[in-house]
Every structure is written in C-alpha cells, then in structure tokens.
Amino acid sequence: MASSYLSMGEAHRRVTDFLNRFSDAVSSQDAKSLCLIFSISSNPSFLLSLSDALITFQDASRVIRQADRYSQYADILLPLFRALQSYRLTNLVESYQAFEKAANAFTQEFRNWESAWALEALYVIAYETRILAERADRELSSNGKTPEKLKGAGSFLMKVFGVLAGKGSKRVGALYVTCQLFKIYFKLGTVHLCKSVTRSIETARIFDFEEFPLRDKVTYMYYTGRLEVYNENFSAADHKLSYALNHCNPWKERNIRMILKYLIPVKLSIGILPKTSLLEKYNLTEYNNIVLAFRRGDLRLLRHALQEHEDQFLRSGVYLVLEKLELQVYQRLLKKIYIIQKQKDQNKAHQIKLDLIVRALKWLEIDMDVDEVECIMSILIYKNLVKGYFAHKSKVVVLSKQDPFPRLTGKVIN
C-alpha cells in the first residue's frame, strides 16, 4: 500500500506492531527476529510497510515514550525509525547517520547482556553499517562532497570489536567484525589499518582461531592472504589462500573465483601451474596466456598477456607478482635451449652460448644484446633458478651436469 493512501489508524497500527515485535524479540531472546528488524538494506516487506507508516504517522516518538516496554529502548528505536524513513526517501547520508546512532545504542545494550544470544543480530548491524556507509558515500560523491561515512563506519566497528574482544562466548563474534573491517580498509585503500586487528586475532591469548565459525575463518584467511600477496610473502600467502580455498563452500563459485584470482599468481610464483579446465570453470581466462607463456618459456606472450589485462591485474593488486614471473619464463626458455642442444650433442649440452640465447629472444621479437642477456643469466644463477656459472671470456653459460634447473616446490591447484 503506498504511503499517500495510508490512513492514520493503519499507520499507527504498523508502528505499534513493529515496536511489539522488537520488544518481544528482546524479551524472548529471539535473535532471528532481531536480524530482520535491522536489515534495512535488504528491504524486507515489513520494513517497507513500516517506512510508509512513519512517513504518514509523524508522532512515533510519543508512542515509544508512553510505554515502559518501548521507552527503555528509545535510544535504539528512535534513530532506527529515522534511518528507515530516510532510507525509504533515499536520503542515504541521513539514513546512515541515524542507523549508526541506533547501532551504537544497541551495542551498549549488547555489552550489558550476559550471554551472546544476540550475536547474529550484531553481525547484521555490522554488515548494515558498512553497506549503508558505502551507499551514503556514493550519495556524497554524486553531490560533489567528500565521502567520509565509510571511514566513520570503520571507527564504529573498531568499538564493536572492542566489545567482543573479551572473555566469554561473545568473543567468537570478533572474527566476523574483523572481516567487515577488512572489507572497509580494502575499499578505502587503507590496508595498513588491518595490522592492529590481525595482531589482536593472532596473538591475543583470549582468541582460539579454531573456535571461530568456519565461514569467518575462510573470509579472514582470504583477506590476510591478499595482504601477504601485497607484502610478497608468497609462502604465507600460499598457506592462507589455500586454507580459504580448501574450506570454502564448494557451491559458492563466486567466492572460489575470488580466492583463485590471488592464489593462482602465488602458485605461479613458486612454479605451480593451474590446469586449463580450472581457469575455464571459474572464468579466469585472463590467466590462460600467462600459464601458456610459462609452459613455453615465451617471454613475448607473457608481456602481451600482461599488457592486455593490465587494468584488471592492477585493480586486483597482482600485476607486480605476475610481472616478476619473467625470471621463471627465462628459466623455461633456457631449459628448452638446453634440451634441444642435448638432442644434438649430449656432451656439450651444458654449455650454452649467449649468442644462442640472443637469437632465441630475437625469434620471440625481443631485442637484447649479449650484455643484457649476460645480466639476466647472472640473476638466474643468483636466484638459484639455474645451477652453473658464467664464463665471461667465452660468453658461455656453463650449466651444472646435475639438476641444472632446480624445481620450485608446492602443491598443485586441482
């Protein structure tokens, strides 16, 4: 029913019904009902119905203050009503500001409750705070103003984290709030702020990681794995992202794709190539030519693939990781030359003239002189991608006769 055709009596009834629903949910510790009450952004029908009633019935505050069962929660209900009304009228900045006040008041109540019965409702509040802040910032940007609400949401959620970071059953909620904070910090480009919460989760004695819900552990490992990618800690990134992949719900293909977007570059950096079927299944075809270049030792193909998908890789934050694969592609190219030479003359296979490498690169349309190739070969030997030494006078790379191309180890992505 549209708000313009709503009678005052019907509007009053809807407001009273909502207040009874809230009061009953708290008194009976019904977390599921509370979750719906705070789910503004998902627009449940009864909240839309209430929003229309609030536009018609302007005296809801009097109804709240008249009854003790409502008035004790006035600090939650009054700003929640303003948030709902503003959201219905698409005043998103006002809606966020009012919702944060309601969320803050609810968090104070939650702090005073002995048990964690309302934890799921607090999750919804944390989620809604982030979503409403994002939408408010879009409204501010479209009006030429500075977007600042998401930053404010981060400050509020740090307070919520503080409420949960104590002894008792409430602490299992800390990881969910941490993950909401990660989403805020990654969106704002302030990932350095993740350190304070990860330090608390990973070093504080009050937390046992295995106690947290699996859903939250997967999300946490995904974001901390991404942080390790940025810091080029590939061993740690491999561990965390692999954990997220192995424990992710197999039906959540979008989530698996998001994990693989970062895990594939990490695996490539330690010499593990994904199967083509995996790339096709999760629509990660931007990696097809990179994997092919890796297999072939084709530097030209690698550079073309990086250029073609540059914007995508830069947005993901994996461009520099992929760019550094050049050394491994050089190693593959050298290995191919070694194999061809071995077929011709097994006794001289371990001696590769630099001029031969220059010609191979020229065939790939990459112009390098002997000095540049010498520099690359020196780096490969230094990085232990090639075993051998360099004969400077004769311009020859002398490869070890035993295991000249050390294998990088790791687990295959299936």
mmCIF file of C-alpha atoms in Angstrom:
data_model
loop_
_atom_site.group_PDB
_atom_site.id
_atom_site.type_symbol
_atom_site.label_atom_id
_atom_site.label_comp_id
_atom_site.label_asym_id
_atom_site.label_seq_id
_atom_site.Cartn_x
_atom_site.Cartn_y
_atom_site.Cartn_z
ATOM 1 C CA MET A 1 0.000 0.000 0.000
ATOM 2 C CA ALA A 2 1.530 3.382 -0.997
ATOM 3 C CA SER A 3 2.120 5.856 1.822
ATOM 4 C CA SER A 4 -0.173 8.535 0.200
ATOM 5 C CA TYR A 5 -3.205 6.205 0.598
ATOM 6 C CA LEU A 6 -2.344 5.065 4.130
ATOM 7 C CA SER A 7 -4.816 6.024 6.867
ATOM 8 C CA MET A 8 -3.547 7.407 10.162
ATOM 9 C CA GLY A 9 -5.086 4.454 12.032
ATOM 10 C CA GLU A 10 -3.323 1.888 9.792
ATOM 11 C CA ALA A 11 -0.012 3.772 10.119
ATOM 12 C CA HIS A 12 -0.357 3.772 13.925
ATOM 13 C CA ARG A 13 -1.088 0.031 13.892
ATOM 14 C CA ARG A 14 2.029 -0.737 11.828
ATOM 15 C CA VAL A 15 4.243 1.333 14.143
ATOM 16 C CA THR A 16 2.813 -0.415 17.224
ATOM 17 C CA ASP A 17 3.209 -3.855 15.609
ATOM 18 C CA PHE A 18 6.886 -3.127 14.914
ATOM 19 C CA LEU A 19 7.510 -1.925 18.485
ATOM 20 C CA ASN A 20 5.877 -5.091 19.846
ATOM 21 C CA ARG A 21 7.978 -7.220 17.502
ATOM 22 C CA PHE A 22 11.180 -5.548 18.740
ATOM 23 C CA SER A 23 10.204 -5.755 22.411
ATOM 24 C CA ASP A 24 9.145 -9.416 22.105
ATOM 25 C CA ALA A 25 12.364 -10.317 20.280
ATOM 26 C CA VAL A 26 14.498 -8.850 23.085
ATOM 27 C CA SER A 27 12.444 -10.286 25.955
ATOM 28 C CA SER A 28 12.334 -13.782 24.398
ATOM 29 C CA GLN A 29 15.965 -13.540 23.150
ATOM 30 C CA ASP A 30 14.838 -14.173 19.567
ATOM 31 C CA ALA A 31 17.951 -13.245 17.555
ATOM 32 C CA LYS A 32 16.421 -14.234 14.202
ATOM 33 C CA SER A 33 13.611 -11.678 14.548
ATOM 34 C CA LEU A 34 16.113 -9.010 15.597
ATOM 35 C CA CYS A 35 18.164 -9.725 12.474
ATOM 36 C CA LEU A 36 15.177 -8.862 10.257
ATOM 37 C CA ILE A 37 14.456 -5.700 12.238
ATOM 38 C CA PHE A 38 17.914 -4.279 11.458
ATOM 39 C CA SER A 39 18.130 -5.476 7.821
ATOM 40 C CA ILE A 40 17.436 -2.099 6.246
ATOM 41 C CA SER A 41 19.387 -2.525 3.002
ATOM 42 C CA SER A 42 17.723 -5.815 2.039
ATOM 43 C CA ASN A 43 14.280 -4.132 2.148
ATOM 44 C CA PRO A 44 12.157 -6.829 3.865
ATOM 45 C CA SER A 45 8.472 -6.163 3.147
ATOM 46 C CA PHE A 46 7.515 -5.396 6.747
ATOM 47 C CA LEU A 47 10.225 -2.692 6.961
ATOM 48 C CA LEU A 48 8.977 -1.105 3.716
ATOM 49 C CA SER A 49 5.489 -1.202 5.197
ATOM 50 C CA LEU A 50 6.755 0.427 8.409
ATOM 51 C CA SER A 51 8.683 3.095 6.466
ATOM 52 C CA ASP A 52 5.484 4.143 4.687
ATOM 53 C CA ALA A 53 3.708 4.268 8.048
ATOM 54 C CA LEU A 54 6.423 6.501 9.547
ATOM 55 C CA ILE A 55 6.061 8.971 6.670
ATOM 56 C CA THR A 56 2.312 9.191 7.387
ATOM 57 C CA PHE A 57 2.402 8.931 11.194
ATOM 58 C CA GLN A 58 4.717 11.671 12.476
ATOM 59 C CA ASP A 59 4.282 11.019 16.210
ATOM 60 C CA ALA A 60 6.048 7.655 16.633
ATOM 61 C CA SER A 61 8.335 9.082 19.331
ATOM 62 C CA ARG A 62 5.320 9.737 21.578
ATOM 63 C CA VAL A 63 4.185 6.099 21.218
ATOM 64 C CA ILE A 64 7.688 4.918 22.230
ATOM 65 C CA ARG A 65 7.902 7.167 25.281
ATOM 66 C CA GLN A 66 4.401 6.346 26.561
ATOM 67 C CA ALA A 67 5.118 2.667 27.297
ATOM 68 C CA ASP A 68 7.952 1.421 29.516
ATOM 69 C CA ARG A 69 8.482 -1.694 27.383
ATOM 70 C CA TYR A 70 9.370 0.606 24.465
ATOM 71 C CA SER A 71 10.859 3.642 26.210
ATOM 72 C CA GLN A 72 13.750 1.664 27.750
ATOM 73 C CA TYR A 73 14.959 1.087 24.178
ATOM 74 C CA ALA A 74 14.218 4.625 22.916
ATOM 75 C CA ASP A 75 17.918 5.243 22.118
ATOM 76 C CA ILE A 76 17.764 2.331 19.675
ATOM 77 C CA LEU A 77 14.245 2.726 18.296
ATOM 78 C CA LEU A 78 14.066 6.480 17.644
ATOM 79 C CA PRO A 79 17.188 6.678 15.437
ATOM 80 C CA LEU A 80 16.225 3.346 13.823
ATOM 81 C CA PHE A 81 12.886 4.883 12.791
ATOM 82 C CA ARG A 82 14.724 7.912 11.360
ATOM 83 C CA ALA A 83 17.093 5.591 9.481
ATOM 84 C CA LEU A 84 14.192 3.612 7.974
ATOM 85 C CA GLN A 85 12.264 6.732 6.983
ATOM 86 C CA SER A 86 15.330 8.386 5.424
ATOM 87 C CA TYR A 87 16.248 5.186 3.544
ATOM 88 C CA ARG A 88 12.710 4.982 2.120
ATOM 89 C CA LEU A 89 13.049 8.586 0.932
ATOM 90 C CA THR A 90 16.554 7.781 -0.458
ATOM 91 C CA ASN A 91 18.242 10.257 1.877
ATOM 92 C CA LEU A 92 21.154 7.851 2.307
ATOM 93 C CA VAL A 93 23.517 10.064 4.301
ATOM 94 C CA GLU A 94 20.794 10.827 6.868
ATOM 95 C CA SER A 95 19.853 7.139 6.934
ATOM 96 C CA TYR A 96 23.435 6.089 7.692
ATOM 97 C CA GLN A 97 23.894 8.708 10.412
ATOM 98 C CA ALA A 98 20.691 7.670 12.156
ATOM 99 C CA PHE A 99 21.462 3.951 11.788
ATOM 100 C CA GLU A 100 24.909 4.391 13.334
ATOM 101 C CA LYS A 101 23.277 6.007 16.395
ATOM 102 C CA ALA A 102 20.846 3.090 16.697
ATOM 103 C CA ALA A 103 23.720 0.612 16.194
ATOM 104 C CA ASN A 104 25.796 2.331 18.869
ATOM 105 C CA ALA A 105 22.911 2.184 21.361
ATOM 106 C CA PHE A 106 22.277 -1.496 20.561
ATOM 107 C CA THR A 107 25.984 -2.289 21.056
ATOM 108 C CA GLN A 108 25.841 -0.711 24.520
ATOM 109 C CA GLU A 109 22.833 -2.916 25.391
ATOM 110 C CA PHE A 110 24.636 -5.962 23.978
ATOM 111 C CA ARG A 111 27.655 -5.193 26.162
ATOM 112 C CA ASN A 112 25.420 -5.342 29.261
ATOM 113 C CA TRP A 113 23.738 -8.644 28.355
ATOM 114 C CA GLU A 114 25.482 -11.579 29.999
ATOM 115 C CA SER A 115 25.069 -14.098 27.180
ATOM 116 C CA ALA A 116 25.823 -13.847 23.451
ATOM 117 C CA TRP A 117 22.241 -14.620 22.384
ATOM 118 C CA ALA A 118 22.060 -11.506 20.129
ATOM 119 C CA LEU A 119 25.362 -12.147 18.323
ATOM 120 C CA GLU A 120 23.682 -12.831 14.943
ATOM 121 C CA ALA A 121 21.813 -9.521 15.249
ATOM 122 C CA LEU A 122 25.114 -7.759 15.951
ATOM 123 C CA TYR A 123 26.500 -9.360 12.760
ATOM 124 C CA VAL A 124 23.598 -7.849 10.794
ATOM 125 C CA ILE A 125 24.253 -4.452 12.391
ATOM 126 C CA ALA A 126 27.965 -4.635 11.477
ATOM 127 C CA TYR A 127 27.082 -5.586 7.892
ATOM 128 C CA GLU A 128 24.382 -2.913 7.543
ATOM 129 C CA THR A 129 26.697 -0.250 8.975
ATOM 130 C CA ARG A 130 29.222 -0.980 6.202
ATOM 131 C CA ILE A 131 26.652 -1.224 3.388
ATOM 132 C CA LEU A 132 24.761 1.940 4.405
ATOM 133 C CA ALA A 133 28.064 3.829 4.759
ATOM 134 C CA GLU A 134 29.103 2.782 1.226
ATOM 135 C CA ARG A 135 25.769 3.986 -0.170
ATOM 136 C CA ALA A 136 25.966 7.236 1.796
ATOM 137 C CA ASP A 137 29.449 7.874 0.390
ATOM 138 C CA ARG A 138 28.167 7.342 -3.151
ATOM 139 C CA GLU A 139 25.481 9.949 -2.464
ATOM 140 C CA LEU A 140 28.070 12.380 -1.069
ATOM 141 C CA SER A 141 30.332 11.861 -4.102
ATOM 142 C CA SER A 142 27.472 12.415 -6.546
ATOM 143 C CA ASN A 143 26.741 15.747 -4.791
ATOM 144 C CA GLY A 144 30.381 16.821 -5.047
ATOM 145 C CA LYS A 145 31.070 16.308 -1.344
ATOM 146 C CA THR A 146 33.859 14.368 0.382
ATOM 147 C CA PRO A 147 32.872 10.719 1.053
ATOM 148 C CA GLU A 148 33.608 10.124 4.735
ATOM 149 C CA LYS A 149 30.983 7.775 6.102
ATOM 150 C CA LEU A 150 32.806 4.511 5.348
ATOM 151 C CA LYS A 151 35.781 5.770 7.315
ATOM 152 C CA GLY A 152 33.378 6.552 10.173
ATOM 153 C CA ALA A 153 31.885 3.057 9.876
ATOM 154 C CA GLY A 154 35.397 1.642 10.345
ATOM 155 C CA SER A 155 35.835 3.629 13.570
ATOM 156 C CA PHE A 156 32.464 2.410 14.861
ATOM 157 C CA LEU A 157 33.202 -1.239 14.037
ATOM 158 C CA MET A 158 36.509 -0.983 15.921
ATOM 159 C CA LYS A 159 34.401 -0.151 19.002
ATOM 160 C CA VAL A 160 32.236 -3.202 18.307
ATOM 161 C CA PHE A 161 35.392 -5.300 18.002
ATOM 162 C CA GLY A 162 36.459 -3.981 21.426
ATOM 163 C CA VAL A 163 33.136 -5.127 22.918
ATOM 164 C CA LEU A 164 33.671 -8.646 21.523
ATOM 165 C CA ALA A 165 37.382 -8.929 22.318
ATOM 166 C CA GLY A 166 36.875 -10.116 25.868
ATOM 167 C CA LYS A 167 36.378 -13.350 27.739
ATOM 168 C CA GLY A 168 33.268 -15.466 27.361
ATOM 169 C CA SER A 169 31.076 -16.630 24.498
ATOM 170 C CA LYS A 170 30.848 -13.214 22.803
ATOM 171 C CA ARG A 171 34.450 -13.388 21.576
ATOM 172 C CA VAL A 172 33.571 -15.790 18.734
ATOM 173 C CA GLY A 173 31.922 -12.796 17.035
ATOM 174 C CA ALA A 174 35.198 -10.862 16.821
ATOM 175 C CA LEU A 175 36.297 -12.521 13.566
ATOM 176 C CA TYR A 176 33.097 -11.560 11.707
ATOM 177 C CA VAL A 177 33.562 -7.910 12.663
ATOM 178 C CA THR A 178 37.249 -8.164 11.702
ATOM 179 C CA CYS A 179 36.217 -9.325 8.225
ATOM 180 C CA GLN A 180 33.825 -6.368 7.868
ATOM 181 C CA LEU A 181 36.713 -4.083 8.848
ATOM 182 C CA PHE A 182 38.922 -5.727 6.206
ATOM 183 C CA LYS A 183 36.288 -5.015 3.548
ATOM 184 C CA ILE A 184 36.221 -1.361 4.608
ATOM 185 C CA TYR A 185 40.011 -0.968 4.700
ATOM 186 C CA PHE A 186 40.485 -2.662 1.321
ATOM 187 C CA LYS A 187 37.794 -0.467 -0.258
ATOM 188 C CA LEU A 188 39.313 2.710 1.209
ATOM 189 C CA GLY A 189 42.868 1.647 0.309
ATOM 190 C CA THR A 190 43.953 1.804 3.952
ATOM 191 C CA VAL A 191 45.077 -1.822 4.271
ATOM 192 C CA HIS A 192 47.813 -0.832 6.753
ATOM 193 C CA LEU A 193 44.997 -0.476 9.323
ATOM 194 C CA CYS A 194 44.420 -4.243 9.104
ATOM 195 C CA LYS A 195 47.549 -4.818 11.193
ATOM 196 C CA SER A 196 46.023 -3.782 14.511
ATOM 197 C CA VAL A 197 43.106 -6.234 14.253
ATOM 198 C CA THR A 198 45.167 -9.109 12.819
ATOM 199 C CA ARG A 199 47.636 -8.662 15.661
ATOM 200 C CA SER A 200 44.790 -8.964 18.166
ATOM 201 C CA ILE A 201 43.317 -12.056 16.492
ATOM 202 C CA GLU A 202 46.628 -13.871 16.028
ATOM 203 C CA THR A 203 48.484 -13.004 19.229
ATOM 204 C CA ALA A 204 45.871 -12.313 21.927
ATOM 205 C CA ARG A 205 45.535 -15.275 24.289
ATOM 206 C CA ILE A 206 41.771 -14.839 24.589
ATOM 207 C CA PHE A 207 41.261 -15.992 20.988
ATOM 208 C CA ASP A 208 41.478 -19.557 19.734
ATOM 209 C CA PHE A 209 41.251 -19.455 15.928
ATOM 210 C CA GLU A 210 39.612 -22.887 15.795
ATOM 211 C CA GLU A 211 36.708 -21.586 17.928
ATOM 212 C CA PHE A 212 35.561 -19.172 15.241
ATOM 213 C CA PRO A 213 32.828 -20.111 12.726
ATOM 214 C CA LEU A 214 34.228 -21.668 9.535
ATOM 215 C CA ARG A 215 32.589 -19.010 7.332
ATOM 216 C CA ASP A 216 34.506 -16.270 9.158
ATOM 217 C CA LYS A 217 37.782 -18.216 9.136
ATOM 218 C CA VAL A 218 37.579 -18.592 5.337
ATOM 219 C CA THR A 219 36.940 -14.857 4.852
ATOM 220 C CA TYR A 220 39.721 -13.951 7.284
ATOM 221 C CA MET A 221 42.247 -16.217 5.527
ATOM 222 C CA TYR A 222 41.220 -14.777 2.145
ATOM 223 C CA TYR A 223 41.889 -11.181 3.215
ATOM 224 C CA THR A 224 45.059 -11.906 5.196
ATOM 225 C CA GLY A 225 46.255 -13.993 2.224
ATOM 226 C CA ARG A 226 45.768 -10.949 -0.005
ATOM 227 C CA LEU A 227 47.769 -8.869 2.470
ATOM 228 C CA GLU A 228 50.612 -11.399 2.228
ATOM 229 C CA VAL A 229 50.480 -11.130 -1.585
ATOM 230 C CA TYR A 230 50.898 -7.348 -1.338
ATOM 231 C CA ASN A 231 53.851 -7.865 1.002
ATOM 232 C CA GLU A 232 55.319 -10.542 -1.309
ATOM 233 C CA ASN A 233 55.290 -13.154 1.464
ATOM 234 C CA PHE A 234 54.342 -15.873 -1.001
ATOM 235 C CA SER A 235 54.791 -18.822 1.356
ATOM 236 C CA ALA A 236 52.382 -17.283 3.892
ATOM 237 C CA ALA A 237 50.030 -16.180 1.092
ATOM 238 C CA ASP A 238 50.004 -19.734 -0.284
ATOM 239 C CA HIS A 239 49.150 -21.165 3.152
ATOM 240 C CA LYS A 240 46.334 -18.695 3.857
ATOM 241 C CA LEU A 241 44.731 -18.637 0.420
ATOM 242 C CA SER A 242 44.957 -22.434 0.160
ATOM 243 C CA TYR A 243 43.194 -22.697 3.534
ATOM 244 C CA ALA A 244 40.445 -20.378 2.243
ATOM 245 C CA LEU A 245 40.081 -22.424 -0.962
ATOM 246 C CA ASN A 246 40.064 -25.822 0.768
ATOM 247 C CA HIS A 247 37.442 -24.751 3.330
ATOM 248 C CA CYS A 248 35.246 -22.609 1.079
ATOM 249 C CA ASN A 249 31.707 -23.817 0.409
ATOM 250 C CA PRO A 250 32.043 -25.691 -2.948
ATOM 251 C CA TRP A 251 28.694 -24.273 -4.106
ATOM 252 C CA LYS A 252 29.905 -20.673 -3.695
ATOM 253 C CA GLU A 253 31.595 -20.423 -7.091
ATOM 254 C CA ARG A 254 31.914 -16.638 -6.945
ATOM 255 C CA ASN A 255 33.873 -16.881 -3.676
ATOM 256 C CA ILE A 256 36.103 -19.645 -5.079
ATOM 257 C CA ARG A 257 36.833 -17.449 -8.104
ATOM 258 C CA MET A 258 37.807 -14.538 -5.836
ATOM 259 C CA ILE A 259 40.240 -16.759 -3.913
ATOM 260 C CA LEU A 260 41.755 -18.222 -7.092
ATOM 261 C CA LYS A 261 42.319 -14.736 -8.514
ATOM 262 C CA TYR A 262 45.065 -14.325 -5.903
ATOM 263 C CA LEU A 263 46.078 -17.936 -5.332
ATOM 264 C CA ILE A 264 46.959 -18.582 -8.992
ATOM 265 C CA PRO A 265 49.643 -15.819 -9.164
ATOM 266 C CA VAL A 266 51.059 -17.073 -5.847
ATOM 267 C CA LYS A 267 51.221 -20.665 -7.130
ATOM 268 C CA LEU A 268 52.821 -19.497 -10.381
ATOM 269 C CA SER A 269 55.476 -17.624 -8.404
ATOM 270 C CA ILE A 270 56.514 -20.920 -6.763
ATOM 271 C CA GLY A 271 56.391 -22.820 -10.046
ATOM 272 C CA ILE A 272 52.953 -24.473 -9.840
ATOM 273 C CA LEU A 273 50.722 -24.207 -12.912
ATOM 274 C CA PRO A 274 46.911 -24.463 -12.760
ATOM 275 C CA LYS A 275 45.015 -26.736 -15.137
ATOM 276 C CA THR A 276 43.269 -25.114 -18.113
ATOM 277 C CA SER A 277 39.989 -26.707 -17.003
ATOM 278 C CA LEU A 278 40.225 -24.841 -13.675
ATOM 279 C CA LEU A 279 40.681 -21.489 -15.438
ATOM 280 C CA GLU A 280 37.710 -22.177 -17.701
ATOM 281 C CA LYS A 281 35.419 -23.422 -14.928
ATOM 282 C CA TYR A 282 35.873 -20.271 -12.848
ATOM 283 C CA ASN A 283 36.120 -17.840 -15.790
ATOM 284 C CA LEU A 284 39.727 -16.882 -15.091
ATOM 285 C CA THR A 285 40.704 -16.809 -18.759
ATOM 286 C CA GLU A 286 42.897 -13.737 -18.211
ATOM 287 C CA TYR A 287 45.474 -16.230 -16.889
ATOM 288 C CA ASN A 288 45.359 -18.542 -19.946
ATOM 289 C CA ASN A 289 48.178 -16.906 -21.902
ATOM 290 C CA ILE A 290 50.247 -16.276 -18.786
ATOM 291 C CA VAL A 291 50.200 -20.003 -17.983
ATOM 292 C CA LEU A 292 50.894 -20.834 -21.634
ATOM 293 C CA ALA A 293 53.841 -18.402 -21.692
ATOM 294 C CA PHE A 294 55.149 -20.032 -18.525
ATOM 295 C CA ARG A 295 54.931 -23.513 -20.085
ATOM 296 C CA ARG A 296 56.575 -22.481 -23.347
ATOM 297 C CA GLY A 297 59.197 -20.118 -21.953
ATOM 298 C CA ASP A 298 57.631 -17.474 -24.214
ATOM 299 C CA LEU A 299 58.557 -14.031 -22.911
ATOM 300 C CA ARG A 300 56.731 -12.246 -25.717
ATOM 301 C CA LEU A 301 53.437 -13.989 -24.878
ATOM 302 C CA LEU A 302 53.831 -13.170 -21.177
ATOM 303 C CA ARG A 303 54.352 -9.477 -21.893
ATOM 304 C CA HIS A 304 51.412 -9.352 -24.308
ATOM 305 C CA ALA A 305 49.150 -11.056 -21.737
ATOM 306 C CA LEU A 306 50.211 -8.597 -19.036
ATOM 307 C CA GLN A 307 49.595 -5.670 -21.363
ATOM 308 C CA GLU A 308 46.199 -6.975 -22.492
ATOM 309 C CA HIS A 309 44.878 -7.414 -18.924
ATOM 310 C CA GLU A 310 46.939 -4.685 -17.262
ATOM 311 C CA ASP A 311 43.989 -2.742 -15.789
ATOM 312 C CA GLN A 312 42.416 -5.911 -14.385
ATOM 313 C CA PHE A 313 45.666 -7.114 -12.790
ATOM 314 C CA LEU A 314 46.446 -3.669 -11.377
ATOM 315 C CA ARG A 315 42.988 -3.438 -9.783
ATOM 316 C CA SER A 316 43.477 -6.871 -8.208
ATOM 317 C CA GLY A 317 46.943 -5.919 -6.980
ATOM 318 C CA VAL A 318 48.648 -8.908 -8.639
ATOM 319 C CA TYR A 319 50.315 -7.148 -11.586
ATOM 320 C CA LEU A 320 53.734 -6.865 -9.935
ATOM 321 C CA VAL A 321 53.593 -10.511 -8.833
ATOM 322 C CA LEU A 322 52.888 -11.605 -12.414
ATOM 323 C CA GLU A 323 55.496 -9.267 -13.860
ATOM 324 C CA LYS A 324 58.139 -10.945 -11.698
ATOM 325 C CA LEU A 325 57.368 -14.262 -13.405
ATOM 326 C CA GLU A 326 59.653 -13.092 -16.211
ATOM 327 C CA LEU A 327 62.642 -14.719 -14.499
ATOM 328 C CA GLN A 328 60.921 -18.106 -14.419
ATOM 329 C CA VAL A 329 59.949 -17.714 -18.081
ATOM 330 C CA TYR A 330 63.616 -17.000 -18.887
ATOM 331 C CA GLN A 331 64.470 -20.184 -16.968
ATOM 332 C CA ARG A 332 61.973 -22.170 -19.083
ATOM 333 C CA LEU A 333 63.406 -20.694 -22.283
ATOM 334 C CA LEU A 334 66.947 -21.615 -21.237
ATOM 335 C CA LYS A 335 65.749 -25.124 -20.376
ATOM 336 C CA LYS A 336 64.237 -25.515 -23.860
ATOM 337 C CA ILE A 337 67.514 -24.431 -25.477
ATOM 338 C CA TYR A 338 69.331 -26.908 -23.208
ATOM 339 C CA ILE A 339 67.012 -29.785 -24.238
ATOM 340 C CA ILE A 340 67.411 -29.004 -27.977
ATOM 341 C CA GLN A 341 71.183 -28.802 -27.597
ATOM 342 C CA LYS A 342 71.234 -32.069 -25.662
ATOM 343 C CA GLN A 343 69.475 -33.834 -28.541
ATOM 344 C CA LYS A 344 72.154 -32.563 -30.960
ATOM 345 C CA ASP A 345 75.266 -33.147 -28.811
ATOM 346 C CA GLN A 346 74.862 -34.597 -25.337
ATOM 347 C CA ASN A 347 78.459 -33.819 -24.348
ATOM 348 C CA LYS A 348 78.130 -30.074 -24.977
ATOM 349 C CA ALA A 349 74.521 -29.612 -23.833
ATOM 350 C CA HIS A 350 75.573 -27.944 -20.565
ATOM 351 C CA GLN A 351 77.493 -25.195 -22.410
ATOM 352 C CA ILE A 352 75.120 -22.590 -23.823
ATOM 353 C CA LYS A 353 76.494 -19.666 -25.790
ATOM 354 C CA LEU A 354 74.925 -16.294 -25.004
ATOM 355 C CA ASP A 355 74.631 -15.613 -28.714
ATOM 356 C CA LEU A 356 72.270 -18.593 -28.985
ATOM 357 C CA ILE A 357 70.017 -17.089 -26.288
ATOM 358 C CA VAL A 358 70.111 -13.707 -28.062
ATOM 359 C CA ARG A 359 68.926 -15.413 -31.293
ATOM 360 C CA ALA A 360 66.133 -17.255 -29.445
ATOM 361 C CA LEU A 361 64.919 -13.974 -27.962
ATOM 362 C CA LYS A 362 65.100 -12.297 -31.357
ATOM 363 C CA TRP A 363 62.878 -15.050 -32.738
ATOM 364 C CA LEU A 364 60.397 -14.023 -29.996
ATOM 365 C CA GLU A 365 60.731 -10.424 -31.264
ATOM 366 C CA ILE A 366 62.638 -9.348 -28.153
ATOM 367 C CA ASP A 367 65.788 -7.395 -28.930
ATOM 368 C CA MET A 368 68.573 -7.873 -26.387
ATOM 369 C CA ASP A 369 72.306 -7.639 -26.781
ATOM 370 C CA VAL A 370 74.809 -10.070 -25.279
ATOM 371 C CA ASP A 371 75.485 -7.840 -22.250
ATOM 372 C CA GLU A 372 71.806 -7.693 -21.339
ATOM 373 C CA VAL A 373 71.463 -11.457 -21.662
ATOM 374 C CA GLU A 374 74.580 -11.918 -19.529
ATOM 375 C CA CYS A 375 72.958 -9.809 -16.821
ATOM 376 C CA ILE A 376 69.743 -11.924 -16.941
ATOM 377 C CA MET A 377 71.740 -15.173 -16.738
ATOM 378 C CA SER A 378 73.647 -13.829 -13.709
ATOM 379 C CA ILE A 379 70.375 -13.069 -11.947
ATOM 380 C CA LEU A 380 69.000 -16.555 -12.716
ATOM 381 C CA ILE A 381 72.137 -18.138 -11.196
ATOM 382 C CA TYR A 382 71.996 -15.798 -8.174
ATOM 383 C CA LYS A 383 68.293 -16.594 -7.580
ATOM 384 C CA ASN A 384 69.051 -20.331 -7.801
ATOM 385 C CA LEU A 385 66.740 -20.706 -10.790
ATOM 386 C CA VAL A 386 69.733 -22.063 -12.694
ATOM 387 C CA LYS A 387 72.693 -24.036 -11.341
ATOM 388 C CA GLY A 388 76.002 -23.242 -13.007
ATOM 389 C CA TYR A 389 78.458 -20.437 -13.615
ATOM 390 C CA PHE A 390 79.228 -17.858 -16.222
ATOM 391 C CA ALA A 391 82.351 -18.000 -18.421
ATOM 392 C CA HIS A 392 82.768 -14.315 -19.126
ATOM 393 C CA LYS A 393 85.596 -14.540 -21.697
ATOM 394 C CA SER A 394 83.931 -17.080 -23.923
ATOM 395 C CA LYS A 395 80.417 -15.660 -23.297
ATOM 396 C CA VAL A 396 79.073 -19.078 -22.300
ATOM 397 C CA VAL A 397 76.737 -20.213 -19.507
ATOM 398 C CA VAL A 398 78.126 -23.460 -18.115
ATOM 399 C CA LEU A 399 75.286 -25.430 -16.523
ATOM 400 C CA SER A 400 75.680 -27.954 -13.757
ATOM 401 C CA LYS A 401 75.589 -31.528 -15.065
ATOM 402 C CA GLN A 402 73.351 -32.482 -12.134
ATOM 403 C CA ASP A 403 69.957 -30.798 -11.801
ATOM 404 C CA PRO A 404 70.774 -27.569 -13.708
ATOM 405 C CA PHE A 405 67.188 -26.274 -13.331
ATOM 406 C CA PRO A 406 66.096 -26.652 -9.676
ATOM 407 C CA ARG A 407 62.400 -27.329 -9.178
ATOM 408 C CA LEU A 408 60.282 -24.922 -7.149
ATOM 409 C CA THR A 409 58.083 -26.988 -4.863
ATOM 410 C CA GLY A 410 54.479 -26.552 -3.832
ATOM 411 C CA LYS A 411 51.058 -28.206 -4.007
ATOM 412 C CA VAL A 412 49.252 -28.360 -7.335
ATOM 413 C CA ILE A 413 45.941 -26.487 -7.691
ATOM 414 C CA ASN A 414 43.390 -29.068 -8.800
#
